[in-house]
mmCIF file of C-alpha atoms in Angstrom:
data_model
loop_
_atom_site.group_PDB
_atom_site.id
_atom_site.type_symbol
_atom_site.label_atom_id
_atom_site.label_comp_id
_atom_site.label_asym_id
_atom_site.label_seq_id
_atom_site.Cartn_x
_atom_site.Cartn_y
_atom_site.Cartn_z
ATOM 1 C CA UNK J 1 165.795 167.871 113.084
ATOM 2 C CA UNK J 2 163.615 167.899 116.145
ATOM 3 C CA UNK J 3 159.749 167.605 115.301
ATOM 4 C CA UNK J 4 157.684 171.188 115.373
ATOM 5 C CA UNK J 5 155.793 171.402 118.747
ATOM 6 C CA UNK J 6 152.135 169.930 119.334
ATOM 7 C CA UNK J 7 149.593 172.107 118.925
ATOM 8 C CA UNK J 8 147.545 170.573 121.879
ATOM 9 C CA UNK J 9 144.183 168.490 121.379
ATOM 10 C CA UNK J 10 142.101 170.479 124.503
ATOM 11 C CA UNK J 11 138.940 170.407 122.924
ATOM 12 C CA UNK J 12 137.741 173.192 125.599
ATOM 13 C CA UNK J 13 140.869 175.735 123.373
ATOM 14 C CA UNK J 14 139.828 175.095 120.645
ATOM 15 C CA UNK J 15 140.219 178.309 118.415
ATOM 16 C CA UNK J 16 137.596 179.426 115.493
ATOM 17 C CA UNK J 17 139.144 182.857 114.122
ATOM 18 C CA UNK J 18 139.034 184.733 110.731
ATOM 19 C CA UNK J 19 140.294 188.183 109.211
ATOM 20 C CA UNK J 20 142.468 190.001 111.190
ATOM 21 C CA UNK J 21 141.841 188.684 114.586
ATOM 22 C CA UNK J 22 143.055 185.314 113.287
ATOM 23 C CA UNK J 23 146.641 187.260 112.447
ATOM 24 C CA UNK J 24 147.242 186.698 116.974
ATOM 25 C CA UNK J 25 147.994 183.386 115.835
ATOM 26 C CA UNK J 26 150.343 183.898 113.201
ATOM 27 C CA UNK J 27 153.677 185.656 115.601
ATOM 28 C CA UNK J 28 152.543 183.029 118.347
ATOM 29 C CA UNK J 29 153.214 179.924 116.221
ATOM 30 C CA UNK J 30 156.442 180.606 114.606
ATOM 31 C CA UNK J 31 158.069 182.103 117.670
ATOM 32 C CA UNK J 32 157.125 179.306 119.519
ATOM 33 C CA UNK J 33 157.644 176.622 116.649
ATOM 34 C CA UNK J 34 161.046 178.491 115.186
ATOM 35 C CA UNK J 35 162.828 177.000 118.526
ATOM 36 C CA UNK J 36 162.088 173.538 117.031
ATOM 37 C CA UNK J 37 163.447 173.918 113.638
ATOM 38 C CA UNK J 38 167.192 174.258 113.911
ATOM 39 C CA UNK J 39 167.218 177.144 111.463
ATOM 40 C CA UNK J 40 168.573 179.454 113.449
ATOM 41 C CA UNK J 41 171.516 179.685 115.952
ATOM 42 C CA UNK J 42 169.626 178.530 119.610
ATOM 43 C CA UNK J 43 171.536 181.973 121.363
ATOM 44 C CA UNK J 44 169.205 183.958 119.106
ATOM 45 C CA UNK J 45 165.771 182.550 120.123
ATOM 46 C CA UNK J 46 163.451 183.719 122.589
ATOM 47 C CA UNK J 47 163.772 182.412 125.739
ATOM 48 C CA UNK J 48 159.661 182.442 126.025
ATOM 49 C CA UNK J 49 158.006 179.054 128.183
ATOM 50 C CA UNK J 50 154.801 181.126 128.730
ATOM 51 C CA UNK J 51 154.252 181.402 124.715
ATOM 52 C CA UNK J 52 155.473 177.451 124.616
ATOM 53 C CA UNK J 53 152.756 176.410 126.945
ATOM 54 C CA UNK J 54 150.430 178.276 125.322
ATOM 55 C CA UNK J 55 150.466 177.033 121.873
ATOM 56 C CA UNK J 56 150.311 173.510 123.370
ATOM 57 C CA UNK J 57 147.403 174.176 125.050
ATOM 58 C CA UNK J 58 145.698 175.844 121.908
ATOM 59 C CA UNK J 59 143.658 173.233 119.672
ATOM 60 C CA UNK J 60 144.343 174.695 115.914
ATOM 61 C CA UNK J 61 146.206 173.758 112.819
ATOM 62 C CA UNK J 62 149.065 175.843 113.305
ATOM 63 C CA UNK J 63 151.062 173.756 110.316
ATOM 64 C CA UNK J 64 148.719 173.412 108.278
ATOM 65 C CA UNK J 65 147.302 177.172 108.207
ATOM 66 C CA UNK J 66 151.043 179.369 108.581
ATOM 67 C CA UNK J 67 153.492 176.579 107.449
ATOM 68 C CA UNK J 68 156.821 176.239 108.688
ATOM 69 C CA UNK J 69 158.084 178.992 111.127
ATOM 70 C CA UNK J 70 159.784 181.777 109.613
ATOM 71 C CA UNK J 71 162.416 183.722 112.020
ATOM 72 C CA UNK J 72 160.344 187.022 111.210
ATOM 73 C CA UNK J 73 158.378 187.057 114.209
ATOM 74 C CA UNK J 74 160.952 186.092 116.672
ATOM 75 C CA UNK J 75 163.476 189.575 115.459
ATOM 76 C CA UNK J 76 160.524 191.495 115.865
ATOM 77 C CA UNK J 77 159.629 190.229 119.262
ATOM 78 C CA UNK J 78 163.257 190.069 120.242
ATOM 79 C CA UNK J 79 164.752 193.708 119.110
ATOM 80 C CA UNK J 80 160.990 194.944 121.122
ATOM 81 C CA UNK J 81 162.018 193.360 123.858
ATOM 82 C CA UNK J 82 165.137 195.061 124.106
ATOM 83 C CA UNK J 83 163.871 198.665 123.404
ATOM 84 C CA UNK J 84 161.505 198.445 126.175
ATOM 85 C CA UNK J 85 163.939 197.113 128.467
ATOM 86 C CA UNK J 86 165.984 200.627 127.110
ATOM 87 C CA UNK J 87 163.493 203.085 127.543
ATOM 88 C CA UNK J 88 162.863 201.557 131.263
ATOM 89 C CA UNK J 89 166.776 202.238 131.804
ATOM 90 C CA UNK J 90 166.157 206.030 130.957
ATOM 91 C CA UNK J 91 163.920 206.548 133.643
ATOM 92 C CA UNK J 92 164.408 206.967 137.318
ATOM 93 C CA UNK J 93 160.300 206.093 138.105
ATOM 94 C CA UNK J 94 158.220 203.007 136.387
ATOM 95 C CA UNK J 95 157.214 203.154 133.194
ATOM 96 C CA UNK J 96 153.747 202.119 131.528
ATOM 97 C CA UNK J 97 153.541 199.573 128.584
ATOM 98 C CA UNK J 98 150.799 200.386 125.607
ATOM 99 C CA UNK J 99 150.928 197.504 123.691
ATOM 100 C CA UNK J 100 148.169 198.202 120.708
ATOM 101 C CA UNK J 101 146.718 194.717 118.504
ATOM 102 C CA UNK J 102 148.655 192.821 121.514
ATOM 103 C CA UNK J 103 146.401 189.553 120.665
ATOM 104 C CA UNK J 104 147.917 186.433 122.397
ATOM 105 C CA UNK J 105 151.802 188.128 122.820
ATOM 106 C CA UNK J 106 153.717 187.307 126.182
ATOM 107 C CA UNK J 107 155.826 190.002 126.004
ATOM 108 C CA UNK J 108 154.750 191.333 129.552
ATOM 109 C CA UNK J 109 156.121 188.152 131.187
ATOM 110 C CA UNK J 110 159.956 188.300 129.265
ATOM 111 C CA UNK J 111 160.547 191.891 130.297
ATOM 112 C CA UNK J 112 158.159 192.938 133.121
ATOM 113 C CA UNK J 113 160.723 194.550 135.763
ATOM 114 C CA UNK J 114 158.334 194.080 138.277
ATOM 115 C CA UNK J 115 156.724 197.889 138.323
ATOM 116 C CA UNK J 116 155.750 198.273 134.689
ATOM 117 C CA UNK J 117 152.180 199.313 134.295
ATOM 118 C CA UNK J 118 151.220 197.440 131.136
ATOM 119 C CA UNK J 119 148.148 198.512 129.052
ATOM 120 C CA UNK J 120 146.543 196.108 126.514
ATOM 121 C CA UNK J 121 144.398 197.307 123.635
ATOM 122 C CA UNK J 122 142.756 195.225 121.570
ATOM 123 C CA UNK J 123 139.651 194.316 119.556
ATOM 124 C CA UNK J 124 137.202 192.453 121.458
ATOM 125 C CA UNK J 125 137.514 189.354 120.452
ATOM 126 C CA UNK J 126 141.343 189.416 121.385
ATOM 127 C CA UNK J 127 140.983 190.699 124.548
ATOM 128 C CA UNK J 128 138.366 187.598 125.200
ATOM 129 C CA UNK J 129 140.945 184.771 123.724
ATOM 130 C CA UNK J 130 143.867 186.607 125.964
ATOM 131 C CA UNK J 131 141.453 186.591 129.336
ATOM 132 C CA UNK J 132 140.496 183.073 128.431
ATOM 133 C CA UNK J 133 144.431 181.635 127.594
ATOM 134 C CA UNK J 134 146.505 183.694 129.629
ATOM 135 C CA UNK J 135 146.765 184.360 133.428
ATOM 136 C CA UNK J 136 145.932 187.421 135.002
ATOM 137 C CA UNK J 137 148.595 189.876 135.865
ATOM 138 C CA UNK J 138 147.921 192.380 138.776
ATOM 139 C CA UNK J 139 149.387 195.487 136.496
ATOM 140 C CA UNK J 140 147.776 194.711 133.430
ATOM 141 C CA UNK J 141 144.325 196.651 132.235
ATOM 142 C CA UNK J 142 142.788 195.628 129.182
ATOM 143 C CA UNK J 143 140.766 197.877 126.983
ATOM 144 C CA UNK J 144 138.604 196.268 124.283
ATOM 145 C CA UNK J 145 138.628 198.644 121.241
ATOM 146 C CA UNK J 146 140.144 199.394 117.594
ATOM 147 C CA UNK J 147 143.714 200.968 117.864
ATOM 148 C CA UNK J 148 142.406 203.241 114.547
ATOM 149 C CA UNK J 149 140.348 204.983 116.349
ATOM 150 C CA UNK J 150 142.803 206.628 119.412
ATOM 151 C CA UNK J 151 139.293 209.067 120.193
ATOM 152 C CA UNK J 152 137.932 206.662 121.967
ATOM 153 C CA UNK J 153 140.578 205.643 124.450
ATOM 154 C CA UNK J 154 143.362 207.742 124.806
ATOM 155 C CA UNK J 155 142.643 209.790 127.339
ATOM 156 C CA UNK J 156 141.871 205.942 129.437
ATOM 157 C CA UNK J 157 146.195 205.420 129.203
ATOM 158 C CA UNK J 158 147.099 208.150 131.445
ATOM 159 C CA UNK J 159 150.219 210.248 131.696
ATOM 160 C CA UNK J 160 150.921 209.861 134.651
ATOM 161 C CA UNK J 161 154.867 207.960 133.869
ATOM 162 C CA UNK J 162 156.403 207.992 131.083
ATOM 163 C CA UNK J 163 154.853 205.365 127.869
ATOM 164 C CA UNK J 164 156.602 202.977 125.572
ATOM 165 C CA UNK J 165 154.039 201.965 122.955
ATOM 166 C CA UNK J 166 154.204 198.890 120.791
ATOM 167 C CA UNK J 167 151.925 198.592 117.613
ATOM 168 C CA UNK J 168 154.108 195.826 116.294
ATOM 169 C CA UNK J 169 152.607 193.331 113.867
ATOM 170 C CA UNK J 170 149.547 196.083 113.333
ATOM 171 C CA UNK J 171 149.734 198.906 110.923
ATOM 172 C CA UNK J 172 149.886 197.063 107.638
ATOM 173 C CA UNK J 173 146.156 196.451 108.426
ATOM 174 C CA UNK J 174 145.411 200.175 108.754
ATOM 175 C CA UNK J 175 143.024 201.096 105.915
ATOM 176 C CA UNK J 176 145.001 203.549 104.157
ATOM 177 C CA UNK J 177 148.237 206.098 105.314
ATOM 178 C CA UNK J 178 145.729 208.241 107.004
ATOM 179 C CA UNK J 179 144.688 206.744 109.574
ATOM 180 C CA UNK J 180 147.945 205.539 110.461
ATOM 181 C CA UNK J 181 148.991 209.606 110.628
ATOM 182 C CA UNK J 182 145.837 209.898 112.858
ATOM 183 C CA UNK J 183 146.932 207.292 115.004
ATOM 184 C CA UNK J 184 150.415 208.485 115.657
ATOM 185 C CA UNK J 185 149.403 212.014 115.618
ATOM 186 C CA UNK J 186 147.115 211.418 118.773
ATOM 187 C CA UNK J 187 149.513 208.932 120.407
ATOM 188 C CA UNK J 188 152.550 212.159 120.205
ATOM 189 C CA UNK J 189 149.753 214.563 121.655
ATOM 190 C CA UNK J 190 148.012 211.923 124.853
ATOM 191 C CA UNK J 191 151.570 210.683 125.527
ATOM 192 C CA UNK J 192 154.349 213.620 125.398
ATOM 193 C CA UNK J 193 157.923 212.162 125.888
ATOM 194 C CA UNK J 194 157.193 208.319 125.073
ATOM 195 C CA UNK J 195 158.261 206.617 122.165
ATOM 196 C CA UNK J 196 156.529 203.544 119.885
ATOM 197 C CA UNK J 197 157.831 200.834 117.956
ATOM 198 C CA UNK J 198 156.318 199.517 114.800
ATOM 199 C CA UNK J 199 156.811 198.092 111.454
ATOM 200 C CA UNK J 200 156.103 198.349 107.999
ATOM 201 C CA UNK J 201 155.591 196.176 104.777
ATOM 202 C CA UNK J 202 156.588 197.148 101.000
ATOM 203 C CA UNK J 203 154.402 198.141 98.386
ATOM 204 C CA UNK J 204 155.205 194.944 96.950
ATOM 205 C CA UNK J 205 154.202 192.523 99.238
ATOM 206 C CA UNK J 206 150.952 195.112 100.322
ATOM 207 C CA UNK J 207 150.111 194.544 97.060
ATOM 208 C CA UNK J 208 149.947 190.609 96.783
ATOM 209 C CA UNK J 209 147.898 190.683 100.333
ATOM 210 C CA UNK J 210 145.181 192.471 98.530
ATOM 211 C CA UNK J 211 145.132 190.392 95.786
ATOM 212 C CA UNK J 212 144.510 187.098 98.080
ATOM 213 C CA UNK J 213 148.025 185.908 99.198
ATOM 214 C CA UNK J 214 148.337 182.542 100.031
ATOM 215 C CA UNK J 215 150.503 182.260 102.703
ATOM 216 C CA UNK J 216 149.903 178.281 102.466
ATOM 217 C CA UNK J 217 147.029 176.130 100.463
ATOM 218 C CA UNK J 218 145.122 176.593 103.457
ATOM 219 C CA UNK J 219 145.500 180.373 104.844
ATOM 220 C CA UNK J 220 144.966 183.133 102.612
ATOM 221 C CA UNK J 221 146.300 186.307 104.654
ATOM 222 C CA UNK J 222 144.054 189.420 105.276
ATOM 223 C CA UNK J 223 144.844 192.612 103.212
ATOM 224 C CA UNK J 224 147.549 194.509 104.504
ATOM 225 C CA UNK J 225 146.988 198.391 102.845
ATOM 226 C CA UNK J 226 149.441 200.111 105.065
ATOM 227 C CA UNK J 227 152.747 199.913 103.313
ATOM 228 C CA UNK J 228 155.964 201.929 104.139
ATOM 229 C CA UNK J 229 159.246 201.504 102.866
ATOM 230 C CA UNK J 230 162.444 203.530 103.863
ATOM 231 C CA UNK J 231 162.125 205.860 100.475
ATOM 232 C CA UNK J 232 159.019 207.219 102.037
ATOM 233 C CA UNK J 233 159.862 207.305 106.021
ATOM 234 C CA UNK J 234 161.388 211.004 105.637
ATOM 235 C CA UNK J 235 158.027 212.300 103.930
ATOM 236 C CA UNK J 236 155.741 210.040 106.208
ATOM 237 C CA UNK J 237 157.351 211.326 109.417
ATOM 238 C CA UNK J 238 157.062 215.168 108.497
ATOM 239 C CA UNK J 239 153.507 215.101 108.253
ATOM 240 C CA UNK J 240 153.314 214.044 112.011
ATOM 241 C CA UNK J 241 153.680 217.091 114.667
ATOM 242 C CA UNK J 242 155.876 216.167 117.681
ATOM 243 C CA UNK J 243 156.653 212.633 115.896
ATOM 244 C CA UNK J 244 160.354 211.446 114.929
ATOM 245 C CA UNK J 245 161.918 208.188 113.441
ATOM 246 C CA UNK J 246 165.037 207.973 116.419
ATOM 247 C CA UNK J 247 165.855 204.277 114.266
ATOM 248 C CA UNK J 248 165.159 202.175 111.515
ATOM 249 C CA UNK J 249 165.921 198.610 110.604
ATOM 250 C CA UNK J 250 165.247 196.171 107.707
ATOM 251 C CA UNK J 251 164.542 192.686 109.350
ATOM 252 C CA UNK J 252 168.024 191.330 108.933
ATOM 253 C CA UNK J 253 169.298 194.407 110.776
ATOM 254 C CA UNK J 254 169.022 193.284 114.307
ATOM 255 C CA UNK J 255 170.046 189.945 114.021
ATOM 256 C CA UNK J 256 171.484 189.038 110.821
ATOM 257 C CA UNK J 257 172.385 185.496 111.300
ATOM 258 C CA UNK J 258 168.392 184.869 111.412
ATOM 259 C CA UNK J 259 167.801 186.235 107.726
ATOM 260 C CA UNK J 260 171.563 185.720 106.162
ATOM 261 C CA UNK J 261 170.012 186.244 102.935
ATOM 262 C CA UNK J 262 168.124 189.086 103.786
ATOM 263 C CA UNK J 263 171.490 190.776 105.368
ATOM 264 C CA UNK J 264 172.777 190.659 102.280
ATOM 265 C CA UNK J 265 170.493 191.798 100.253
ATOM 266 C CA UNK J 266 170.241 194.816 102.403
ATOM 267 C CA UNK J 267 173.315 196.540 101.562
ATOM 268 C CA UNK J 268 172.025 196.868 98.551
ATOM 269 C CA UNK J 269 170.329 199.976 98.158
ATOM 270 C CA UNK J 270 167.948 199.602 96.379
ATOM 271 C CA UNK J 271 166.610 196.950 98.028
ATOM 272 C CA UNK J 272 167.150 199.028 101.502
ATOM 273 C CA UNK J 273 164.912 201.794 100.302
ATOM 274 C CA UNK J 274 162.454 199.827 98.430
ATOM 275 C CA UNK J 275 162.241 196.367 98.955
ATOM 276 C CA UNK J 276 162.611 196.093 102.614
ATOM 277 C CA UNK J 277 160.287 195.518 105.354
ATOM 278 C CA UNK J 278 160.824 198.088 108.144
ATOM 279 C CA UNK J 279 161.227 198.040 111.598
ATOM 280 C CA UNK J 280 161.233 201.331 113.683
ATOM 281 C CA UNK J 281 161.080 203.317 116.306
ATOM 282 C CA UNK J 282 159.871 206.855 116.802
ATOM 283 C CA UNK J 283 159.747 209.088 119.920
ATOM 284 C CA UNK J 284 157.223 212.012 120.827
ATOM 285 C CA UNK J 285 158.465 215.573 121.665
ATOM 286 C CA UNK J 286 157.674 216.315 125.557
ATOM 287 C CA UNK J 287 155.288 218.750 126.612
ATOM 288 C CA UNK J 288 157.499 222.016 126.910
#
């Protein structure tokens, strides 16, 4: 088995995060780091040399605070990839990019078709780690603020083409359902016609984050309140004017020879419905 990737010894990147903002570094490392495994089928990885660079050039202790990389990140990276590379292909004009919690992602560079206008939101102290890591791009604004709180910046994204928005990797840390309902609500009314991908965590598994999860001896994960399972997407979607679940996935879905196990356990129902970590994607009604 190859060895996992260094994680770089550049004193000057060296990275002191805690809470959520930490959480950037969590997708980052096992995307990059899954490539080096063998555990899944090469054809299915992200072909990513931006996000490889990175994490060599980032001074942390990736092993020793998220453990081995899981193939989690990578589907969820992989299948948004592909739906904003879709709803570009409905379009005749350019399309803008909201990408909310975006923290160190380099999703921009893998599907950027040259006239995407890409908007990054995210707290303050991500937005300072991205300007400080990554390069600048000459279609990229940054906003520094909370996602929960869509008052304060909406109106800033403009409506001017038509908006793909990705909170992936960011709702579970949503206080409590409303908010969430808030958030979407305002994202259907300041951006008419768009869509948004997300996903959700189970009960289950919201539960153990709250109690102190130890993801390894030496990361304890943040509490993750949001949780959504399939049983509840019906009800959950109703309550939102103009909002509609177009898909849904489990995590095997898209790619099931990166979670075999998980494939299988997915055609049973119960475990679709219940147990399941979701991934989906919604669309907003356009203005009539």
């Amino acid at each position: 088995m190859t060895p996992l990737p260094s994680t770089g010894s550049d004193t000057g990147n060296r990275i002191s995060l805690d809470g959520v903002p930490e959480t950037m570094l969590w997708p980052l490392w096992h995307r990059v780091g899954l490539a080096e495994t063998g555990r899944v089928p090469r054809e299915e990885l992200l072909d990513d040399p931006r996000a490889a660079d990175l994490l060599r050039r980032i001074n942390y202790d990736f092993v020793g605070r998220f453990g081995r990389p899981h193939p989690a990140h990578t589907i969820r990276a992989k299948l948004g990839d592909r739906l904003i590379r879709d709803f570009a292909a409905l379009h005749d004009r350019p399309i803008r990019v909201l990408s909310l919690g975006e923290g160190l992602e380099t999703q921009l560079w893998r599907v950027d078709d040259g006239r995407m206008d890409w908007v990054t939101l995210d707290l303050p102290e991500g937005i300072a780690l991205r300007r400080r890591l990554l390069p600048a791009h000459p279609r990229n604004r940054m906003i520094a603020a909370s996602a929960f709180t869509p008052e304060d910046w909406i109106s800033e994204i403009g409506t001017d083409r038509p908006c793909f928005v990705s909170a992936a990797g960011l709702l579970m840390y949503a206080p409590d359902t409303m908010t969430v309902t808030r958030l979407l609500t305002a994202l259907a009314a300041g951006l008419p016609g768009g869509q948004v991908y997300f996903d959700t965590i189970p009960g289950w598994y919201s539960r153990k984050t709250r109690r102190g999860l130890k993801v390894t001896p030496g990361y304890t994960a943040p509490p993750m309140p949001f949780a959504l399972t399939l049983a509840g997407l019906d009800d959950f979607a109703a309550g939102i004017a103009s909002f509609r679940v177009e898909h849904s996935w489990t995590y095997a879905d898209p790619f099931p020879r990166m979670m075999p196990i998980l494939a299988m356990a997915s055609r049973i129902g119960v475990v679709r419905r219940h147990v399941a970590p979701l991934l989906i994607l919604g669309s907003f009604a356009p203005t009539l």
